[in-house]
JSON list of C-alpha atoms in Angstrom, two decimals:
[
{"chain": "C", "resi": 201, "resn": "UNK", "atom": "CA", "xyz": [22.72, -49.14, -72.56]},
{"chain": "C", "resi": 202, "resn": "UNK", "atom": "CA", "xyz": [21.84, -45.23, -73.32]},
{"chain": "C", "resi": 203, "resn": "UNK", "atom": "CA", "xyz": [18.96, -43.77, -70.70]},
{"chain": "C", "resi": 204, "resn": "UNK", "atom": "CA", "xyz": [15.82, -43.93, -72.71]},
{"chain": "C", "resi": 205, "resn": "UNK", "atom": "CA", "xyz": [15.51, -40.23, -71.72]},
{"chain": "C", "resi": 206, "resn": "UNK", "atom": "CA", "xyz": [18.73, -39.38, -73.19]},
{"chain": "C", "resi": 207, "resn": "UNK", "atom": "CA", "xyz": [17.92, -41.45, -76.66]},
{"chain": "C", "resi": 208, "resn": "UNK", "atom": "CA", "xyz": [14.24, -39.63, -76.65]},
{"chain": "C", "resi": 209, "resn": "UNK", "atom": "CA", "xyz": [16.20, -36.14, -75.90]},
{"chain": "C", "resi": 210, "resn": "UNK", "atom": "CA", "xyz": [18.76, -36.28, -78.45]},
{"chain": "C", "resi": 211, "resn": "UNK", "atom": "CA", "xyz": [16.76, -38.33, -80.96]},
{"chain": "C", "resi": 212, "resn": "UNK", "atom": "CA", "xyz": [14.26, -35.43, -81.37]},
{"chain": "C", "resi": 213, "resn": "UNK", "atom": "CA", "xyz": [16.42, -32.27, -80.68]},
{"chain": "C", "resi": 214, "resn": "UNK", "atom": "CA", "xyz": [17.79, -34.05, -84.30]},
{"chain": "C", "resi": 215, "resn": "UNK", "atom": "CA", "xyz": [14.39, -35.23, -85.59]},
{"chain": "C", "resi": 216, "resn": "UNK", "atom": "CA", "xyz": [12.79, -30.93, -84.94]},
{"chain": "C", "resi": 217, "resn": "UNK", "atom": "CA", "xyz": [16.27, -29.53, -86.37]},
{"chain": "C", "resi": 218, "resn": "UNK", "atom": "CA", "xyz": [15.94, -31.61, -89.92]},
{"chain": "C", "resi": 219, "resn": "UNK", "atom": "CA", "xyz": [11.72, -31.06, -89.83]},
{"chain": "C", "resi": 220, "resn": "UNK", "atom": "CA", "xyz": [12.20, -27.35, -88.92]},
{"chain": "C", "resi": 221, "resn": "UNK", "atom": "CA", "xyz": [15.41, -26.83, -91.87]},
{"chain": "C", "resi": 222, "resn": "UNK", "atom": "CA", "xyz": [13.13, -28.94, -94.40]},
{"chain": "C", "resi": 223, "resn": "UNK", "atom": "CA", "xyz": [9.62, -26.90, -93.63]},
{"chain": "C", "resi": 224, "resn": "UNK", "atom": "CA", "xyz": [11.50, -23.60, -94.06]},
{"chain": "C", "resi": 225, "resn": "UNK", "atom": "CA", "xyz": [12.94, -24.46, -97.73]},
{"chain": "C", "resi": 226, "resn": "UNK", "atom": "CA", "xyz": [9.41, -25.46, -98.85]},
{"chain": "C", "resi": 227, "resn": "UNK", "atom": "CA", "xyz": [7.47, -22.90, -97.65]},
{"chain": "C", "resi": 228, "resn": "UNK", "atom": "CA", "xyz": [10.43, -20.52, -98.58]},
{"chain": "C", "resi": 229, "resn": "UNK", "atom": "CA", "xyz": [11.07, -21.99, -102.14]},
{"chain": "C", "resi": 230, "resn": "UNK", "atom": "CA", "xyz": [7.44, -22.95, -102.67]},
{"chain": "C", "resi": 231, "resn": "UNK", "atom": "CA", "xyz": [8.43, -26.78, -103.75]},
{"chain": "C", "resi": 232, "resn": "UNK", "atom": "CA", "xyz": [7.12, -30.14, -102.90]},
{"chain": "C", "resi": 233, "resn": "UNK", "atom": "CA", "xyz": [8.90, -31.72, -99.70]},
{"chain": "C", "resi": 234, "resn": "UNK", "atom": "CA", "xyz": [10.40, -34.42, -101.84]},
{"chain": "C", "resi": 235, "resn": "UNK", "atom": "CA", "xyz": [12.06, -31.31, -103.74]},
{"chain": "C", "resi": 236, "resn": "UNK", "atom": "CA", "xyz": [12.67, -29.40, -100.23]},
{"chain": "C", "resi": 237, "resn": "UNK", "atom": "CA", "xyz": [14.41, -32.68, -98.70]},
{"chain": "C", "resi": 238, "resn": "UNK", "atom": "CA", "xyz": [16.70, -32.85, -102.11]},
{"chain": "C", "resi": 239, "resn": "UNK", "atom": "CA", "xyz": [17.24, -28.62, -101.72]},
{"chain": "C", "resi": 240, "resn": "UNK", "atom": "CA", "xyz": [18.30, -29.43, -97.72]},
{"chain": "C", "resi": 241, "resn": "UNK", "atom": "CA", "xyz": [21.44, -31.49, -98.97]},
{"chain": "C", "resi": 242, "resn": "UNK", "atom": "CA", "xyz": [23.03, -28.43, -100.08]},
{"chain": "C", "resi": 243, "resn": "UNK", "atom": "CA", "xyz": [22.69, -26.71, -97.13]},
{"chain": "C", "resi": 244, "resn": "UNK", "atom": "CA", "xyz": [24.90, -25.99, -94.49]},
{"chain": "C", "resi": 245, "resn": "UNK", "atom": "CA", "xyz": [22.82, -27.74, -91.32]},
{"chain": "C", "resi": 246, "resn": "UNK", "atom": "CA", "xyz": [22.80, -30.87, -93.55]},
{"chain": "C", "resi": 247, "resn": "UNK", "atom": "CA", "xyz": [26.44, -30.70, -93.96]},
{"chain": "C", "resi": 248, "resn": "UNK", "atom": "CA", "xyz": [27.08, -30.33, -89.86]},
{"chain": "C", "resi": 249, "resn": "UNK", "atom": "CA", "xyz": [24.10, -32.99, -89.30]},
{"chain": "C", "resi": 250, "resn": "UNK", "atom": "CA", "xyz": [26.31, -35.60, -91.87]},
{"chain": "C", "resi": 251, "resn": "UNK", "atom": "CA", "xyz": [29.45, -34.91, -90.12]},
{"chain": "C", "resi": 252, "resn": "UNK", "atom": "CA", "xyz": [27.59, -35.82, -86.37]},
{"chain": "C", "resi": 253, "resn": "UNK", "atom": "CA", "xyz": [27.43, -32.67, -85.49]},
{"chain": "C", "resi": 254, "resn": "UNK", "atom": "CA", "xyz": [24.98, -33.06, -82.94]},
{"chain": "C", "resi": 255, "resn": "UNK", "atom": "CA", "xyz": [26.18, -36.00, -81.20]},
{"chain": "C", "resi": 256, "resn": "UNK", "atom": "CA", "xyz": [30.01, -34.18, -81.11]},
{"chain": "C", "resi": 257, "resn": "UNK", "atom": "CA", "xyz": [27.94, -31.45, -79.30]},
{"chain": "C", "resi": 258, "resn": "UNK", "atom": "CA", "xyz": [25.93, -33.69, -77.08]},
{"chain": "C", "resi": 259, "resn": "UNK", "atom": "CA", "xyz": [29.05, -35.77, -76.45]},
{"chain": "C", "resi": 260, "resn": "UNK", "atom": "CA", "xyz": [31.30, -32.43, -75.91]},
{"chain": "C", "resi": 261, "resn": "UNK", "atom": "CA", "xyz": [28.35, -31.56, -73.23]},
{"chain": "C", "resi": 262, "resn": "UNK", "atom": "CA", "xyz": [28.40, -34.15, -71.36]},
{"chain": "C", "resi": 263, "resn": "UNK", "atom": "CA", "xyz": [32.26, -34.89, -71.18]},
{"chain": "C", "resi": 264, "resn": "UNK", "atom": "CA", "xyz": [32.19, -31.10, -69.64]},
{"chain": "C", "resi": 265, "resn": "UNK", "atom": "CA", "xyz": [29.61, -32.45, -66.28]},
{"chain": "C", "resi": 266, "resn": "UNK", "atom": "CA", "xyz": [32.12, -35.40, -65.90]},
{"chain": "C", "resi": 267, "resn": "UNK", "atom": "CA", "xyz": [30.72, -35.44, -61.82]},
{"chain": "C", "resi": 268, "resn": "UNK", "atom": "CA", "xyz": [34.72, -35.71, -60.74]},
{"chain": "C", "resi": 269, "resn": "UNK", "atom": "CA", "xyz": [34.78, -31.55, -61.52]},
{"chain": "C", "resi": 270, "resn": "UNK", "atom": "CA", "xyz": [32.42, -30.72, -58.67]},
{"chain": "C", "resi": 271, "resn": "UNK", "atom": "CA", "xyz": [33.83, -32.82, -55.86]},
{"chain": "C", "resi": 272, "resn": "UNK", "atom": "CA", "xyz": [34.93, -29.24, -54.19]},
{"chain": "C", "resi": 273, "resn": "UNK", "atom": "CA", "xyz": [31.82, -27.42, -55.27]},
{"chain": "C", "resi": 274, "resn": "UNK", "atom": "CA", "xyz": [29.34, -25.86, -52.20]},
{"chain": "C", "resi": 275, "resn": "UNK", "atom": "CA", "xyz": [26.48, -26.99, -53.34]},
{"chain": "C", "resi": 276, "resn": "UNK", "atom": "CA", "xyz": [27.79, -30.86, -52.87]},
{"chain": "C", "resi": 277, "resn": "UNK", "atom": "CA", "xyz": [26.33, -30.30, -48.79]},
{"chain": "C", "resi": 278, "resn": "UNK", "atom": "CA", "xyz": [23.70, -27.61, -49.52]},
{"chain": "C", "resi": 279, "resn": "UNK", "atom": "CA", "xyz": [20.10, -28.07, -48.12]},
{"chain": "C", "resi": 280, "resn": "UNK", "atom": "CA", "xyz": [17.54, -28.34, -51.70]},
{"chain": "C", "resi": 281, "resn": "UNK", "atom": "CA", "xyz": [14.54, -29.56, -52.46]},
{"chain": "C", "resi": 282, "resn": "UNK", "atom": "CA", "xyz": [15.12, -30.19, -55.96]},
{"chain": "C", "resi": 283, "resn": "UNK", "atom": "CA", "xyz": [15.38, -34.05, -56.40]},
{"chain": "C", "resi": 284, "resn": "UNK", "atom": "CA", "xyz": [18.08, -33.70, -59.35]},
{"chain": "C", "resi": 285, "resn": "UNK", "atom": "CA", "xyz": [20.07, -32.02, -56.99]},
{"chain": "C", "resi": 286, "resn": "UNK", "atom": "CA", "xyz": [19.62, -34.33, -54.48]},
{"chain": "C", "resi": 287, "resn": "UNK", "atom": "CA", "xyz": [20.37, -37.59, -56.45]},
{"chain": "C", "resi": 288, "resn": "UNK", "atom": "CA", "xyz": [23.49, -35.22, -57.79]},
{"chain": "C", "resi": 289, "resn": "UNK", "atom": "CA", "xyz": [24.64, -34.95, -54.09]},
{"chain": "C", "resi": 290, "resn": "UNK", "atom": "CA", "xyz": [24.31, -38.18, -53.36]},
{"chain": "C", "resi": 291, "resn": "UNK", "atom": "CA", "xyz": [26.56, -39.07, -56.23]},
{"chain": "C", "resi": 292, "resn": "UNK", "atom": "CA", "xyz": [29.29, -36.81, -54.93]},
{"chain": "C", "resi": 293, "resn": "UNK", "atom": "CA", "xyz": [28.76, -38.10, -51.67]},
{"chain": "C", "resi": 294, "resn": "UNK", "atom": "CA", "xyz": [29.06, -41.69, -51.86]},
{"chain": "C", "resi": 295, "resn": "UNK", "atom": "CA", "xyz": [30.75, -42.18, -55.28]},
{"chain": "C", "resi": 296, "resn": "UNK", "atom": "CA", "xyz": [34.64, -43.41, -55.59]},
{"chain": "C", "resi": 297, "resn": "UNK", "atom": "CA", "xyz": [36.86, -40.88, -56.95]},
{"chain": "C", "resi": 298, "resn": "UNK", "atom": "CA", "xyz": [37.37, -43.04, -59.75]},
{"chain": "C", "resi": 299, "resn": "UNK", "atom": "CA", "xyz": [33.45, -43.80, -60.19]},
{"chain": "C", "resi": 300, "resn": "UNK", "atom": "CA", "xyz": [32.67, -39.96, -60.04]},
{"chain": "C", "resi": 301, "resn": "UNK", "atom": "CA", "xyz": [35.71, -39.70, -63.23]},
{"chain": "C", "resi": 302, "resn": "UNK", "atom": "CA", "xyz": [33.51, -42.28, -65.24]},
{"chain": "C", "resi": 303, "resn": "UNK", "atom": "CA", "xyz": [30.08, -40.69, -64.28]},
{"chain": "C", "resi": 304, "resn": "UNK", "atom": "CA", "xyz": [28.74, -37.99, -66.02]},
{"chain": "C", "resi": 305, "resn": "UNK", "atom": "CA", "xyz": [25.72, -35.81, -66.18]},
{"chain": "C", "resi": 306, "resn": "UNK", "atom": "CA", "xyz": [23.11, -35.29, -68.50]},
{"chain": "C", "resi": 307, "resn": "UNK", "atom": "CA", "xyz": [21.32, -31.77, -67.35]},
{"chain": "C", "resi": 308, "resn": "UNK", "atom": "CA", "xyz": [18.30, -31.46, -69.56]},
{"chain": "C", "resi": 309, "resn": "UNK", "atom": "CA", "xyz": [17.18, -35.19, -68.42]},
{"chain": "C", "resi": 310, "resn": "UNK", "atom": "CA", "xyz": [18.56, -35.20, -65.13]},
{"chain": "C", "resi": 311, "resn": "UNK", "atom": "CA", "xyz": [20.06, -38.66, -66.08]},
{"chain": "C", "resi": 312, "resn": "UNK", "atom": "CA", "xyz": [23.48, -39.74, -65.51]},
{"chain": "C", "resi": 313, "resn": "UNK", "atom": "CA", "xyz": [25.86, -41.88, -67.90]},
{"chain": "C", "resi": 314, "resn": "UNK", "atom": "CA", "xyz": [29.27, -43.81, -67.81]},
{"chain": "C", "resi": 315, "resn": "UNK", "atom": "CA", "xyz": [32.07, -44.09, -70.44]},
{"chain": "C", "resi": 316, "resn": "UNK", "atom": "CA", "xyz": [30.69, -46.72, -72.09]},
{"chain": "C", "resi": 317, "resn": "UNK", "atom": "CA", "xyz": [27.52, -45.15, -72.59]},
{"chain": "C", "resi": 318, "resn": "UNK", "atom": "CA", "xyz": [29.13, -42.27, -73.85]},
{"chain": "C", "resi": 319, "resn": "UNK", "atom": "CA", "xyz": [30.90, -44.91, -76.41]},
{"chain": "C", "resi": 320, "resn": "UNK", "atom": "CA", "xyz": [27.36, -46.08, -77.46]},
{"chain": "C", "resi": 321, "resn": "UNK", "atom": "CA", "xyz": [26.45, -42.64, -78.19]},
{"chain": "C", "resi": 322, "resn": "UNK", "atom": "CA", "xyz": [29.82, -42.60, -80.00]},
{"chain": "C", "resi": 323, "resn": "UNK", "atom": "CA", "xyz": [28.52, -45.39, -82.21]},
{"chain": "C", "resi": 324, "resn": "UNK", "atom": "CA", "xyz": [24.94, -44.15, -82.87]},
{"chain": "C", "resi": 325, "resn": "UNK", "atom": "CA", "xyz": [26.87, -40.98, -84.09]},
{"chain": "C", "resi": 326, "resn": "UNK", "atom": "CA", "xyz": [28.92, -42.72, -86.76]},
{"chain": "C", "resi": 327, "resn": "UNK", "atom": "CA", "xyz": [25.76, -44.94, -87.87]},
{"chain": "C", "resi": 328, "resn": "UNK", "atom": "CA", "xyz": [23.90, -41.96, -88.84]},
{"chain": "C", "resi": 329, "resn": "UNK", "atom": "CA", "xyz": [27.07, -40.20, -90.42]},
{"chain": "C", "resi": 330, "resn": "UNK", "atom": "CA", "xyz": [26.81, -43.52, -92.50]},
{"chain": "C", "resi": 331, "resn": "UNK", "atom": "CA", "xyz": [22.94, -43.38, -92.48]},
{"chain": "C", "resi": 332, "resn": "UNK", "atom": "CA", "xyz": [23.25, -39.62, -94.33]},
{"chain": "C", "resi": 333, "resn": "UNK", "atom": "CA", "xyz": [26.10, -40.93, -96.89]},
{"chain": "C", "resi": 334, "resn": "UNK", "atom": "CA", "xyz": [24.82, -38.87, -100.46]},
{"chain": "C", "resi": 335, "resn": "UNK", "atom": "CA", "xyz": [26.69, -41.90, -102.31]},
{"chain": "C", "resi": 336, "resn": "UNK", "atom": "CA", "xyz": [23.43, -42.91, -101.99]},
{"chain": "C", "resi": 337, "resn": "UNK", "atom": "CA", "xyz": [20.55, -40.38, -102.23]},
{"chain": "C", "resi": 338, "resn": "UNK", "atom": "CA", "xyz": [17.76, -42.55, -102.11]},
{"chain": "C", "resi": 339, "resn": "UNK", "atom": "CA", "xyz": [18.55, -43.67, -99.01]},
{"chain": "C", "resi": 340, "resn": "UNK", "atom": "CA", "xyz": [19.39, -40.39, -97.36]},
{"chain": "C", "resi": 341, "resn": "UNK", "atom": "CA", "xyz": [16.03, -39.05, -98.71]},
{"chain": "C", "resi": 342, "resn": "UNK", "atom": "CA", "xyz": [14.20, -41.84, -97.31]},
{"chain": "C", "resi": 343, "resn": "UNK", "atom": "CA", "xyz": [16.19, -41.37, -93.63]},
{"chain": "C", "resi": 344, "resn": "UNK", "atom": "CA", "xyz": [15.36, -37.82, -93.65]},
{"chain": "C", "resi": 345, "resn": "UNK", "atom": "CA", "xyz": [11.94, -38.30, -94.13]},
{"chain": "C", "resi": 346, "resn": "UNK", "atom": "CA", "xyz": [11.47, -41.12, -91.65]},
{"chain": "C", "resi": 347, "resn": "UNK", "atom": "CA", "xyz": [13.30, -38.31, -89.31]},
{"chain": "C", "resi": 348, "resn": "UNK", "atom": "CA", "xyz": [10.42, -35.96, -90.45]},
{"chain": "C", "resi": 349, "resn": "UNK", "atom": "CA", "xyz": [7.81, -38.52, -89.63]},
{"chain": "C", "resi": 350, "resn": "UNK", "atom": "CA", "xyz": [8.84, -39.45, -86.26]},
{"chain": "C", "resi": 351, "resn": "UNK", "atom": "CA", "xyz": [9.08, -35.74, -85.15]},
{"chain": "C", "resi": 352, "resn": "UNK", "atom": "CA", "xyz": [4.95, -35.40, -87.14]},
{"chain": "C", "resi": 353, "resn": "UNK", "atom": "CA", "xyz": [4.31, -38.45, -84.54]},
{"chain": "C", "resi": 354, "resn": "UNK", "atom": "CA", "xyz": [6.24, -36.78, -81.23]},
{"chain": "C", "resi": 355, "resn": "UNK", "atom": "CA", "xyz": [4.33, -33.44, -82.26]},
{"chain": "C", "resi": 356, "resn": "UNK", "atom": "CA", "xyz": [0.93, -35.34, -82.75]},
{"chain": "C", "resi": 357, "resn": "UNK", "atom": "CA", "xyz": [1.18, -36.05, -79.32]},
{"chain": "C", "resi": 358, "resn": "UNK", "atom": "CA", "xyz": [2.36, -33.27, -77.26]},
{"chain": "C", "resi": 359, "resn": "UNK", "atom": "CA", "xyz": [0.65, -30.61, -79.69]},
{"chain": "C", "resi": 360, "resn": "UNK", "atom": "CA", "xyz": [-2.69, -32.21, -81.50]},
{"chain": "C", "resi": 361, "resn": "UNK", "atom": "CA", "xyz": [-3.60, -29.57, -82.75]},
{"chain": "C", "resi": 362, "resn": "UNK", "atom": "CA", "xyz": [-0.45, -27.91, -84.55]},
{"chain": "C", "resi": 363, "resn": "UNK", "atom": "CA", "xyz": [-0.13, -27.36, -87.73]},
{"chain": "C", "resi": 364, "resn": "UNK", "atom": "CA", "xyz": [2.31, -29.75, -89.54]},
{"chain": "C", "resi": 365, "resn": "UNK", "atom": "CA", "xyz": [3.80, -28.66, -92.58]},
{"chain": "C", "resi": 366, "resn": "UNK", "atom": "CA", "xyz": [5.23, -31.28, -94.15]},
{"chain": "C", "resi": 367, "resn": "UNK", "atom": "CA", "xyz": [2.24, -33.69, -93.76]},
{"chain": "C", "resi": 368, "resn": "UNK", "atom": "CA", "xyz": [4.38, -36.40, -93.95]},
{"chain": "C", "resi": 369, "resn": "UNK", "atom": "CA", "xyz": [1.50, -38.71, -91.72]},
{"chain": "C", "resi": 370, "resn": "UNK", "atom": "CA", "xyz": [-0.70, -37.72, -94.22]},
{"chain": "C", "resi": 371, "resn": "UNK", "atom": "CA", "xyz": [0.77, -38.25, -97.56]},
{"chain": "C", "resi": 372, "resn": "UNK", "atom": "CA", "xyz": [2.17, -41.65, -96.39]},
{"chain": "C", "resi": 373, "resn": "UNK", "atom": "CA", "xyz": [-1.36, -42.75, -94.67]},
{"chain": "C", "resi": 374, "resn": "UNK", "atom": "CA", "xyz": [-0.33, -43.34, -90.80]}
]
């Protein structure tokens, strides 16, 4: 199973790249959102996001802190205080060579996933390609929009008091 942290992280890096993208046609273009979430299939982020961009990137990134490439680095027995560090050491410590080749390392969570995670995130990727499919419109519109009102709901949270542009909470009553 995927880290929860990992899920949150990626889940709204992609939910604030579609809500940012779709607030800047509107208030560009001066349309409805329904009209700006139509205008963002044109564009060039929606293109990369339908192809899995993202997850290729988030994938790529962690395939790159696969912990097997620091086995020889210094800071494997430097003195820290920094608890990521600290779990990291004791990964290259008392990990197998072949454990450290299937562990790798998330940076911005600190959090630390195997192949088969990896694959999971593999399949999550190619769900949404399908998800964002304009064979059928409606149903991308109505993805992108539930994208734009979990990132209103993450923002209510950490920032109260922002400013949301798209007031999707508020046109849709939660």
């Amino acid at each position: 199973m995927i880290p929860i942290k990992i899920k949150e992280h990626l889940d709204s890096y992609i939910y604030q790249e579609v809500y940012v993208q779709i607030a800047v046609i509107k208030g560009k273009e001066k349309v409805s959102t329904k009209i700006a979430v139509n205008n963002y299939f044109n564009s060039n982020h929606f293109r990369d996001l339908s192809e899995g961009k993202p997850y290729y990137h988030f994938i790529d990134g962690l395939n790159d802190k696969c912990l097997i490439k620091l086995i020889d680095s210094p800071m494997k027995d430097k003195e820290t205080d920094d608890e990521v560090i600290i779990e990291l050491q004791k990964k290259l410590q008392n990990l197998s060579n072949d454990e450290l080749k299937n562990t790798f390392w998330e940076i911005e969570t600190g959090e630390f996933v195997n192949s088969d995670q990896i694959k999971e995130l593999e399949q999550e990727r190619d769900q949404m390609i399908e998800s964002l499919n304009l064979n059928n419109k409606d149903n991308v519109h109505k993805v992108l929009m539930d994208f734009c009102k979990k990132y209103e709901e993450l923002c209510i949270v950490k920032y109260p008091d922002a400013p949301l542009p798209l007031e999707i909470l508020k046109s849709t009553g939660s």
